[in-house]
Amino acid sequence: MAAAAVGALLAAPALVAVSSAPAVALEDNPFVGAGQYVNPDWSALVETAAAEVGDPGVAADMRAIADEPTSVWMDRIAAIEGTERQHGLQWHLDEAVAQSGGSPLVFNVVIYDLPGRDCHALASNGELPATAAGMARYKTEYIDPIAALLNQPEYENLRIVATIEPDSLPNLVTNQSDADCVASAPYYREGVQYALTELYEVGNVYSYLDAAHSGWLGWPDNSGRSAQEFANVIEGSTYGWDAVSGFVTNTANTTPLEETFLPNPDLQVGGGQVKSAGWFEWNPDFDEIDWTAHLYDLMIAQGAPSSIGMLIDTGRNGWGGAARPTAVSTSTDLNTYVNESRVDRRNHRGAWCNPSGAGIGQRPTVTPSGHAESHLDAFVWVKPPGESDGSSVEIPNDEGKRLDRMCDPTYQSSELGGRLTGALPDAPLSGHWFQAQFEMLVANAYPAIG
């Protein structure tokens, strides 16, 4: 990249945060009546990917989705001003204003830099330690500058939708046997509360708290404790439920929207309930439609207002292609029945890193129909398709990212019942472009692109 271009990416003026209570009421659903920001950085990567493939049909499919809206990730302090790989936040906000043409426009952004980030994974470890010093930097060097930028008057007509700290609070529910998660817990809670408060005071930010996915939190014990954790953190923040527009599930994951041929977890097959099969392990939430409906009810019981909405990341959960089942199994053996019927083709529901066989899912959609119980505000692409989940081998870097064996295709994980991870080989660092993965996602899109 030319020096002038790098300078343009990195340049950003110093700003002073202005803290004030919101002057106007937020929309019930920010996506209604609004366009969405198309990230030129991602669109350019898609165009480059299309130019590299030899099949003109595949290239056409890639270009057909290049203008879909994707989230802008603030995954480290340097991302605020911009890096060699992506423009900074102010550049994106200016571009969003230009794209809006004076009409309502949603700008999707991910807040993702907690101290001790991703305590139970290594591929996306962050830059800040789980210490008081790390917490201070999170507030003053990360959240405060972001809030200051968002609070500039030229951006007041944007509808800023913020995904708040993926995987953070869910880790506090299920991974408290991990010493790193124990150490991170107080900073996760304090950091999320601080982010909610500062972003709410901007006045036009809609915060959606990350709520993992059905294959992580769907079990009754996990889901109940998750709802309590979410409610405790929200109600302990300065503005409580006023600062939360809802929850976002399946962020950067590939859990299907619907298990089309497995609609009933209590159905008896071969003498057992479908949910008791080895694949589901007694988890009654088979997909993200199940989980969002379940989560909504749980949060209402915890005191959430009925206006909360749900977002689902559908960027990589299509599971199309030749391996997708076309009919329910006729087997009378429970495990065979489930394995032949399930849309999700992973080796295990916990296999999260660059899973082989995944495909692009539903395109970003406002108020999707047919799922009233889920109270969906939108299908969104939080994780831009084509960006890696983590490297398959150790790669030296200055981003705090390490090799997680869940990204190693040769690794048999005890967390997956001794199965291979099913991860793609030759993967780059998390967040970096992964050409082979993008080609796979496009080929396996469901609904198909072309």
Tab-separated table of C-alpha atoms in Angstrom:
chain	number	residue	atom	x	y	z
A	1	MET	CA	0.000	0.000	0.000
A	2	ALA	CA	1.307	3.449	-0.891
A	3	ALA	CA	2.489	5.633	1.964
A	4	ALA	CA	-0.222	8.208	1.260
A	5	ALA	CA	-2.906	5.540	1.447
A	6	VAL	CA	-1.559	4.213	4.731
A	7	GLY	CA	-1.533	7.730	6.084
A	8	ALA	CA	-5.170	8.147	5.110
A	9	LEU	CA	-6.045	4.975	6.970
A	10	LEU	CA	-4.264	6.003	10.135
A	11	ALA	CA	-5.130	9.684	10.342
A	12	ALA	CA	-7.751	10.822	12.868
A	13	PRO	CA	-8.067	14.013	14.906
A	14	ALA	CA	-8.073	14.140	18.672
A	15	LEU	CA	-11.572	14.386	20.087
A	16	VAL	CA	-13.057	15.148	23.462
A	17	ALA	CA	-16.003	13.057	24.622
A	18	VAL	CA	-19.178	14.933	25.439
A	19	SER	CA	-21.339	13.015	27.906
A	20	SER	CA	-25.051	13.703	27.872
A	21	ALA	CA	-28.311	11.834	28.223
A	22	PRO	CA	-30.029	11.010	24.901
A	23	ALA	CA	-32.014	13.969	23.609
A	24	VAL	CA	-34.434	11.926	21.508
A	25	ALA	CA	-36.147	8.586	21.954
A	26	LEU	CA	-34.603	5.657	20.131
A	27	GLU	CA	-36.563	3.708	17.528
A	28	ASP	CA	-38.092	0.435	18.685
A	29	ASN	CA	-36.327	-1.327	15.800
A	30	PRO	CA	-33.493	0.751	14.303
A	31	PHE	CA	-33.487	-1.263	11.081
A	32	VAL	CA	-37.052	-0.358	10.079
A	33	GLY	CA	-37.196	2.393	7.488
A	34	ALA	CA	-33.415	2.617	7.174
A	35	GLY	CA	-30.701	1.509	4.810
A	36	GLN	CA	-27.536	-0.161	6.106
A	37	TYR	CA	-23.885	0.766	5.736
A	38	VAL	CA	-21.898	-1.151	3.134
A	39	ASN	CA	-18.280	-1.420	4.270
A	40	PRO	CA	-16.032	-0.482	1.316
A	41	ASP	CA	-13.106	-2.335	2.917
A	42	TRP	CA	-15.048	-5.609	2.784
A	43	SER	CA	-16.458	-4.905	-0.670
A	44	ALA	CA	-12.913	-4.380	-1.973
A	45	LEU	CA	-11.794	-7.704	-0.500
A	46	VAL	CA	-14.720	-9.428	-2.193
A	47	GLU	CA	-13.820	-7.850	-5.531
A	48	THR	CA	-10.211	-8.988	-5.143
A	49	ALA	CA	-11.426	-12.487	-4.274
A	50	ALA	CA	-13.658	-12.556	-7.352
A	51	ALA	CA	-10.754	-11.521	-9.564
A	52	GLU	CA	-8.671	-14.419	-8.234
A	53	VAL	CA	-11.108	-17.253	-8.987
A	54	GLY	CA	-11.066	-18.908	-12.379
A	55	ASP	CA	-14.765	-19.782	-12.504
A	56	PRO	CA	-16.781	-16.842	-13.861
A	57	GLY	CA	-19.941	-18.183	-12.218
A	58	VAL	CA	-18.320	-18.185	-8.780
A	59	ALA	CA	-16.898	-14.720	-9.420
A	60	ALA	CA	-20.365	-13.469	-10.347
A	61	ASP	CA	-21.809	-14.899	-7.130
A	62	MET	CA	-19.107	-13.159	-5.115
A	63	ARG	CA	-19.779	-9.822	-6.772
A	64	ALA	CA	-23.516	-10.291	-6.216
A	65	ILE	CA	-23.029	-10.043	-2.441
A	66	ALA	CA	-20.285	-7.400	-2.411
A	67	ASP	CA	-22.791	-4.693	-1.493
A	68	GLU	CA	-24.359	-6.518	1.448
A	69	PRO	CA	-24.008	-4.660	4.775
A	70	THR	CA	-21.449	-6.041	7.220
A	71	SER	CA	-20.290	-4.851	10.619
A	72	VAL	CA	-17.174	-2.782	11.220
A	73	TRP	CA	-15.067	-4.400	13.948
A	74	MET	CA	-13.284	-2.317	16.560
A	75	ASP	CA	-11.171	-5.270	17.709
A	76	ARG	CA	-8.243	-3.327	19.158
A	77	ILE	CA	-7.318	0.211	20.073
A	78	ALA	CA	-5.446	0.718	16.796
A	79	ALA	CA	-8.609	-0.074	14.825
A	80	ILE	CA	-10.139	3.206	15.978
A	81	GLU	CA	-7.666	5.258	13.954
A	82	GLY	CA	-7.156	2.585	11.321
A	83	THR	CA	-4.565	-0.026	10.442
A	84	GLU	CA	-2.762	-1.214	7.343
A	85	ARG	CA	-5.715	-3.532	6.651
A	86	GLN	CA	-8.716	-1.342	7.396
A	87	HIS	CA	-9.854	2.235	7.596
A	88	GLY	CA	-10.480	3.881	10.936
A	89	LEU	CA	-13.812	4.561	12.606
A	90	GLN	CA	-14.059	8.209	11.567
A	91	TRP	CA	-13.455	7.299	7.920
A	92	HIS	CA	-16.254	4.717	8.092
A	93	LEU	CA	-18.619	7.156	9.791
A	94	ASP	CA	-17.934	9.797	7.143
A	95	GLU	CA	-18.544	7.206	4.453
A	96	ALA	CA	-21.793	6.195	6.179
A	97	VAL	CA	-23.002	9.798	6.130
A	98	ALA	CA	-22.186	9.965	2.417
A	99	GLN	CA	-24.005	6.684	1.755
A	100	SER	CA	-27.065	7.848	3.687
A	101	GLY	CA	-27.810	10.736	1.352
A	102	GLY	CA	-29.749	12.330	4.163
A	103	SER	CA	-31.980	9.284	4.720
A	104	PRO	CA	-31.917	7.013	7.796
A	105	LEU	CA	-28.977	4.596	7.735
A	106	VAL	CA	-27.856	1.883	10.161
A	107	PHE	CA	-24.130	1.716	10.883
A	108	ASN	CA	-23.224	-1.694	12.347
A	109	VAL	CA	-20.175	-1.738	14.627
A	110	VAL	CA	-18.698	-4.379	16.937
A	111	ILE	CA	-17.264	-3.424	20.333
A	112	TYR	CA	-14.655	-6.093	21.064
A	113	ASP	CA	-11.613	-5.373	23.209
A	114	LEU	CA	-12.351	-6.295	26.832
A	115	PRO	CA	-9.445	-6.934	29.206
A	116	GLY	CA	-8.661	-10.650	29.063
A	117	ARG	CA	-10.787	-10.975	25.928
A	118	ASP	CA	-11.979	-14.443	24.893
A	119	CYS	CA	-10.745	-16.044	28.088
A	120	HIS	CA	-11.500	-19.602	26.912
A	121	ALA	CA	-9.976	-19.279	23.437
A	122	LEU	CA	-6.585	-18.291	22.117
A	123	ALA	CA	-7.265	-17.413	18.479
A	124	SER	CA	-8.902	-14.097	19.357
A	125	ASN	CA	-7.148	-13.145	22.581
A	126	GLY	CA	-6.924	-9.389	22.859
A	127	GLU	CA	-4.330	-6.803	23.720
A	128	LEU	CA	-5.475	-5.792	27.210
A	129	PRO	CA	-4.667	-7.853	30.327
A	130	ALA	CA	-7.347	-8.802	32.844
A	131	THR	CA	-6.051	-6.317	35.403
A	132	ALA	CA	-7.058	-2.952	36.810
A	133	ALA	CA	-4.566	-1.342	34.442
A	134	GLY	CA	-6.133	-3.173	31.505
A	135	MET	CA	-9.567	-1.980	32.601
A	136	ALA	CA	-8.360	1.610	32.802
A	137	ARG	CA	-6.979	1.407	29.261
A	138	TYR	CA	-10.217	-0.158	28.011
A	139	LYS	CA	-12.138	2.835	29.319
A	140	THR	CA	-9.790	5.683	28.428
A	141	GLU	CA	-8.066	4.415	25.273
A	142	TYR	CA	-10.862	2.343	23.747
A	143	ILE	CA	-14.456	3.094	24.802
A	144	ASP	CA	-13.974	6.811	25.459
A	145	PRO	CA	-12.450	7.578	22.021
A	146	ILE	CA	-15.132	5.502	20.280
A	147	ALA	CA	-17.906	7.287	22.165
A	148	ALA	CA	-16.290	10.655	21.424
A	149	LEU	CA	-16.266	9.941	17.704
A	150	LEU	CA	-19.827	8.655	17.635
A	151	ASN	CA	-20.954	11.722	19.564
A	152	GLN	CA	-19.828	14.205	16.910
A	153	PRO	CA	-22.788	16.215	15.551
A	154	GLU	CA	-22.166	15.191	11.943
A	155	TYR	CA	-23.116	11.607	12.861
A	156	GLU	CA	-26.227	12.315	14.920
A	157	ASN	CA	-28.613	11.156	12.182
A	158	LEU	CA	-26.985	7.737	11.819
A	159	ARG	CA	-28.550	4.801	13.636
A	160	ILE	CA	-25.516	3.163	15.194
A	161	VAL	CA	-26.108	-0.508	16.040
A	162	ALA	CA	-23.425	-1.858	18.363
A	163	THR	CA	-22.779	-5.541	19.014
A	164	ILE	CA	-21.395	-5.550	22.539
A	165	GLU	CA	-18.391	-7.759	23.339
A	166	PRO	CA	-18.944	-11.154	21.662
A	167	ASP	CA	-18.421	-14.246	23.847
A	168	SER	CA	-17.752	-12.232	27.008
A	169	LEU	CA	-20.688	-12.829	29.355
A	170	PRO	CA	-21.418	-16.326	27.949
A	171	ASN	CA	-17.908	-17.345	29.027
A	172	LEU	CA	-18.769	-16.320	32.581
A	173	VAL	CA	-21.686	-18.743	32.530
A	174	THR	CA	-20.038	-21.876	31.160
A	175	ASN	CA	-16.277	-21.548	31.620
A	176	GLN	CA	-15.721	-20.683	35.253
A	177	SER	CA	-13.526	-23.768	35.629
A	178	ASP	CA	-11.019	-21.910	33.434
A	179	ALA	CA	-8.687	-19.811	35.593
A	180	ASP	CA	-8.390	-17.182	32.859
A	181	CYS	CA	-12.165	-16.737	32.808
A	182	VAL	CA	-12.276	-16.458	36.597
A	183	ALA	CA	-9.639	-13.727	36.430
A	184	SER	CA	-11.477	-11.938	33.619
A	185	ALA	CA	-14.969	-12.068	35.129
A	186	PRO	CA	-15.015	-8.785	37.092
A	187	TYR	CA	-13.491	-6.893	34.181
A	188	TYR	CA	-15.989	-8.339	31.708
A	189	ARG	CA	-18.903	-7.186	33.844
A	190	GLU	CA	-17.439	-3.763	34.539
A	191	GLY	CA	-16.358	-3.288	30.936
A	192	VAL	CA	-19.729	-4.220	29.454
A	193	GLN	CA	-21.493	-1.908	31.888
A	194	TYR	CA	-19.133	0.934	31.042
A	195	ALA	CA	-19.626	0.389	27.310
A	196	LEU	CA	-23.417	0.331	27.663
A	197	THR	CA	-23.391	3.557	29.660
A	198	GLU	CA	-21.031	5.541	27.465
A	199	LEU	CA	-22.657	4.429	24.227
A	200	TYR	CA	-26.174	5.139	25.490
A	201	GLU	CA	-25.143	8.681	26.336
A	202	VAL	CA	-24.202	9.267	22.704
A	203	GLY	CA	-27.931	9.336	21.986
A	204	ASN	CA	-28.221	7.405	18.724
A	205	VAL	CA	-26.557	4.102	19.633
A	206	TYR	CA	-28.571	0.884	19.813
A	207	SER	CA	-26.662	-1.683	21.876
A	208	TYR	CA	-27.287	-5.399	21.381
A	209	LEU	CA	-25.624	-7.635	23.946
A	210	ASP	CA	-23.955	-10.779	22.625
A	211	ALA	CA	-25.784	-13.957	23.666
A	212	ALA	CA	-23.650	-16.715	22.095
A	213	HIS	CA	-25.682	-19.347	20.210
A	214	SER	CA	-28.025	-22.285	20.746
A	215	GLY	CA	-25.248	-24.874	20.735
A	216	TRP	CA	-23.533	-23.062	23.608
A	217	LEU	CA	-26.273	-21.793	25.900
A	218	GLY	CA	-29.394	-23.747	24.903
A	219	TRP	CA	-29.364	-26.302	27.731
A	220	PRO	CA	-31.836	-25.380	30.506
A	221	ASP	CA	-29.116	-24.841	33.107
A	222	ASN	CA	-26.926	-22.758	30.802
A	223	SER	CA	-29.817	-20.695	29.474
A	224	GLY	CA	-31.224	-19.932	32.906
A	225	ARG	CA	-27.868	-18.849	34.303
A	226	SER	CA	-27.176	-16.821	31.157
A	227	ALA	CA	-30.406	-14.881	31.515
A	228	GLN	CA	-29.560	-14.125	35.136
A	229	GLU	CA	-26.026	-13.017	34.227
A	230	PHE	CA	-27.249	-10.779	31.421
A	231	ALA	CA	-29.921	-9.218	33.626
A	232	ASN	CA	-27.531	-8.634	36.520
A	233	VAL	CA	-25.027	-6.842	34.299
A	234	ILE	CA	-27.669	-4.738	32.571
A	235	GLU	CA	-29.510	-3.791	35.758
A	236	GLY	CA	-26.215	-2.940	37.433
A	237	SER	CA	-25.368	-0.401	34.745
A	238	THR	CA	-26.217	3.285	34.994
A	239	TYR	CA	-29.222	3.270	32.661
A	240	GLY	CA	-30.336	-0.334	33.070
A	241	TRP	CA	-32.621	-1.681	30.376
A	242	ASP	CA	-32.899	1.725	28.696
A	243	ALA	CA	-29.357	1.224	27.376
A	244	VAL	CA	-30.073	-2.158	25.744
A	245	SER	CA	-32.023	-2.592	22.517
A	246	GLY	CA	-31.796	-6.368	22.605
A	247	PHE	CA	-29.501	-9.324	22.034
A	248	VAL	CA	-27.514	-10.701	19.118
A	249	THR	CA	-26.895	-14.421	18.668
A	250	ASN	CA	-24.607	-16.569	16.533
A	251	THR	CA	-21.989	-13.828	16.225
A	252	ALA	CA	-19.121	-15.200	14.118
A	253	ASN	CA	-20.652	-18.665	14.396
A	254	THR	CA	-22.204	-21.124	11.971
A	255	THR	CA	-25.157	-22.544	13.914
A	256	PRO	CA	-28.078	-22.933	11.485
A	257	LEU	CA	-31.003	-20.580	11.475
A	258	GLU	CA	-33.369	-23.565	11.372
A	259	GLU	CA	-32.901	-27.323	11.508
A	260	THR	CA	-35.545	-27.782	8.835
A	261	PHE	CA	-36.000	-31.531	9.220
A	262	LEU	CA	-35.695	-31.611	13.005
A	263	PRO	CA	-38.495	-29.338	14.253
A	264	ASN	CA	-39.464	-31.287	17.384
A	265	PRO	CA	-36.886	-31.990	20.129
A	266	ASP	CA	-39.333	-34.270	21.945
A	267	LEU	CA	-40.128	-36.492	18.962
A	268	GLN	CA	-39.580	-40.172	19.738
A	269	VAL	CA	-37.292	-42.054	17.347
A	270	GLY	CA	-35.922	-45.510	18.079
A	271	GLY	CA	-37.028	-45.334	21.697
A	272	GLY	CA	-35.499	-41.942	22.516
A	273	GLN	CA	-36.259	-38.257	22.150
A	274	VAL	CA	-34.489	-36.462	19.316
A	275	LYS	CA	-32.864	-34.041	21.768
A	276	SER	CA	-31.200	-37.017	23.505
A	277	ALA	CA	-29.206	-37.931	20.386
A	278	GLY	CA	-25.442	-37.640	20.594
A	279	TRP	CA	-25.467	-34.582	18.355
A	280	PHE	CA	-27.778	-32.536	20.606
A	281	GLU	CA	-26.798	-34.007	23.998
A	282	TRP	CA	-30.183	-33.107	25.568
A	283	ASN	CA	-30.021	-29.502	24.375
A	284	PRO	CA	-33.606	-28.660	23.272
A	285	ASP	CA	-32.581	-25.569	21.290
A	286	PHE	CA	-31.608	-26.997	17.915
A	287	ASP	CA	-31.051	-23.743	16.040
A	288	GLU	CA	-31.009	-19.958	16.337
A	289	ILE	CA	-34.748	-19.551	15.870
A	290	ASP	CA	-35.205	-21.831	18.884
A	291	TRP	CA	-32.599	-19.955	20.918
A	292	THR	CA	-33.831	-16.441	20.211
A	293	ALA	CA	-37.411	-17.389	21.096
A	294	HIS	CA	-36.208	-19.107	24.279
A	295	LEU	CA	-33.928	-16.209	25.195
A	296	TYR	CA	-36.665	-13.629	24.680
A	297	ASP	CA	-38.952	-15.425	27.128
A	298	LEU	CA	-36.140	-15.816	29.652
A	299	MET	CA	-35.229	-12.142	29.512
A	300	ILE	CA	-38.845	-11.010	29.867
A	301	ALA	CA	-39.018	-13.176	32.991
A	302	GLN	CA	-35.909	-11.344	34.221
A	303	GLY	CA	-37.628	-7.989	33.866
A	304	ALA	CA	-36.656	-6.933	30.356
A	305	PRO	CA	-39.137	-4.690	28.526
A	306	SER	CA	-41.236	-6.409	25.871
A	307	SER	CA	-39.684	-4.086	23.269
A	308	ILE	CA	-36.316	-5.871	23.242
A	309	GLY	CA	-35.439	-7.351	19.881
A	310	MET	CA	-33.164	-10.080	18.593
A	311	LEU	CA	-30.525	-10.086	15.877
A	312	ILE	CA	-29.063	-13.243	14.338
A	313	ASP	CA	-25.738	-13.330	12.497
A	314	THR	CA	-26.548	-15.286	9.337
A	315	GLY	CA	-23.373	-14.521	7.422
A	316	ARG	CA	-22.004	-18.059	7.594
A	317	ASN	CA	-24.777	-20.415	8.719
A	318	GLY	CA	-26.353	-21.402	5.406
A	319	TRP	CA	-25.005	-24.976	5.148
A	320	GLY	CA	-25.968	-25.432	1.506
A	321	GLY	CA	-24.187	-27.399	-1.175
A	322	ALA	CA	-24.299	-31.083	-1.989
A	323	ALA	CA	-24.050	-32.179	1.663
A	324	ARG	CA	-27.280	-30.435	2.685
A	325	PRO	CA	-30.068	-32.967	3.345
A	326	THR	CA	-33.162	-32.713	1.164
A	327	ALA	CA	-35.524	-34.811	3.282
A	328	VAL	CA	-35.901	-36.183	6.771
A	329	SER	CA	-34.156	-39.495	7.455
A	330	THR	CA	-36.186	-42.697	7.411
A	331	SER	CA	-33.848	-44.477	9.839
A	332	THR	CA	-35.237	-45.895	13.074
A	333	ASP	CA	-31.871	-45.534	14.818
A	334	LEU	CA	-31.916	-42.248	16.736
A	335	ASN	CA	-28.358	-41.094	16.047
A	336	THR	CA	-28.533	-42.094	12.390
A	337	TYR	CA	-31.867	-40.303	12.078
A	338	VAL	CA	-30.416	-37.088	13.463
A	339	ASN	CA	-27.136	-37.269	11.555
A	340	GLU	CA	-28.894	-37.861	8.238
A	341	SER	CA	-31.468	-35.119	8.881
A	342	ARG	CA	-29.418	-32.282	10.358
A	343	VAL	CA	-28.485	-29.240	8.291
A	344	ASP	CA	-25.413	-28.519	10.426
A	345	ARG	CA	-22.643	-30.717	8.980
A	346	ARG	CA	-19.925	-30.026	11.543
A	347	ASN	CA	-18.280	-32.811	13.537
A	348	HIS	CA	-19.684	-31.276	16.739
A	349	ARG	CA	-21.828	-28.251	17.604
A	350	GLY	CA	-18.888	-26.825	19.547
A	351	ALA	CA	-16.575	-26.750	16.509
A	352	TRP	CA	-16.363	-23.001	15.995
A	353	CYS	CA	-13.185	-22.326	14.034
A	354	ASN	CA	-13.303	-22.077	10.223
A	355	PRO	CA	-15.607	-25.113	9.940
A	356	SER	CA	-15.435	-27.035	6.697
A	357	GLY	CA	-18.689	-27.154	4.743
A	358	ALA	CA	-20.220	-23.922	6.032
A	359	GLY	CA	-21.977	-21.537	3.674
A	360	ILE	CA	-23.340	-18.038	3.535
A	361	GLY	CA	-26.792	-17.866	5.078
A	362	GLN	CA	-29.790	-15.601	4.757
A	363	ARG	CA	-28.954	-12.167	3.416
A	364	PRO	CA	-29.336	-9.258	5.829
A	365	THR	CA	-33.085	-8.861	6.314
A	366	VAL	CA	-35.189	-6.422	8.322
A	367	THR	CA	-37.961	-7.891	10.529
A	368	PRO	CA	-37.804	-11.395	9.016
A	369	SER	CA	-41.249	-12.951	8.733
A	370	GLY	CA	-42.435	-16.279	10.079
A	371	HIS	CA	-40.692	-16.203	13.451
A	372	ALA	CA	-42.913	-14.100	15.701
A	373	GLU	CA	-41.815	-15.888	18.881
A	374	SER	CA	-38.208	-14.838	18.253
A	375	HIS	CA	-39.004	-11.097	18.123
A	376	LEU	CA	-36.417	-10.592	15.401
A	377	ASP	CA	-35.293	-7.082	14.541
A	378	ALA	CA	-33.064	-8.309	11.710
A	379	PHE	CA	-30.790	-10.905	10.214
A	380	VAL	CA	-27.341	-9.294	10.073
A	381	TRP	CA	-23.824	-10.155	8.952
A	382	VAL	CA	-21.811	-9.323	12.052
A	383	LYS	CA	-18.819	-11.432	11.044
A	384	PRO	CA	-17.925	-10.439	7.473
A	385	PRO	CA	-17.849	-13.644	5.396
A	386	GLY	CA	-14.298	-14.444	4.342
A	387	GLU	CA	-12.576	-13.327	7.521
A	388	SER	CA	-10.754	-16.100	9.373
A	389	ASP	CA	-11.727	-17.324	12.845
A	390	GLY	CA	-8.126	-18.108	13.733
A	391	SER	CA	-4.877	-19.451	12.353
A	392	SER	CA	-4.396	-23.177	11.845
A	393	VAL	CA	-0.741	-22.875	12.905
A	394	GLU	CA	1.129	-20.466	15.158
A	395	ILE	CA	1.716	-17.153	13.347
A	396	PRO	CA	3.790	-14.410	15.014
A	397	ASN	CA	1.781	-11.188	15.278
A	398	ASP	CA	1.342	-7.968	17.240
A	399	GLU	CA	-2.422	-8.404	17.751
A	400	GLY	CA	-2.277	-10.672	20.810
A	401	LYS	CA	-3.606	-13.641	18.810
A	402	ARG	CA	-2.301	-17.146	19.384
A	403	LEU	CA	-2.833	-20.610	18.005
A	404	ASP	CA	-5.974	-22.232	19.344
A	405	ARG	CA	-5.940	-25.966	18.638
A	406	MET	CA	-9.643	-25.743	17.760
A	407	CYS	CA	-8.385	-24.090	14.554
A	408	ASP	CA	-5.974	-26.949	13.821
A	409	PRO	CA	-7.591	-29.489	11.455
A	410	THR	CA	-5.343	-32.279	12.792
A	411	TYR	CA	-6.453	-31.807	16.416
A	412	GLN	CA	-8.824	-34.201	18.173
A	413	SER	CA	-10.441	-32.137	20.911
A	414	SER	CA	-11.763	-33.467	24.201
A	415	GLU	CA	-14.308	-30.621	24.056
A	416	LEU	CA	-15.631	-32.209	20.866
A	417	GLY	CA	-15.842	-35.713	22.278
A	418	GLY	CA	-12.458	-36.639	20.840
A	419	ARG	CA	-13.466	-35.694	17.314
A	420	LEU	CA	-11.355	-33.766	14.828
A	421	THR	CA	-12.097	-30.056	14.745
A	422	GLY	CA	-13.133	-30.022	11.096
A	423	ALA	CA	-11.337	-26.686	10.696
A	424	LEU	CA	-10.031	-25.649	7.296
A	425	PRO	CA	-6.247	-25.878	6.790
A	426	ASP	CA	-3.918	-22.992	5.952
A	427	ALA	CA	-5.985	-20.412	7.823
A	428	PRO	CA	-4.578	-16.937	8.595
A	429	LEU	CA	-4.986	-15.009	11.849
A	430	SER	CA	-8.500	-14.253	13.041
A	431	GLY	CA	-9.984	-11.304	11.217
A	432	HIS	CA	-7.607	-11.668	8.264
A	433	TRP	CA	-8.893	-12.522	4.808
A	434	PHE	CA	-9.172	-16.250	4.082
A	435	GLN	CA	-9.666	-16.739	0.358
A	436	ALA	CA	-10.282	-20.495	0.454
A	437	GLN	CA	-12.908	-20.078	3.148
A	438	PHE	CA	-14.714	-17.370	1.209
A	439	GLU	CA	-14.825	-19.525	-1.915
A	440	MET	CA	-16.328	-22.344	0.179
A	441	LEU	CA	-18.893	-20.054	1.816
A	442	VAL	CA	-20.073	-18.778	-1.545
A	443	ALA	CA	-20.262	-22.282	-3.025
A	444	ASN	CA	-22.277	-23.554	-0.042
A	445	ALA	CA	-24.585	-20.552	0.305
A	446	TYR	CA	-28.161	-21.297	1.314
A	447	PRO	CA	-30.234	-19.831	-0.159
A	448	ALA	CA	-27.947	-20.130	-3.171
A	449	ILE	CA	-26.649	-16.837	-4.530
A	450	GLY	CA	-26.883	-17.402	-8.277
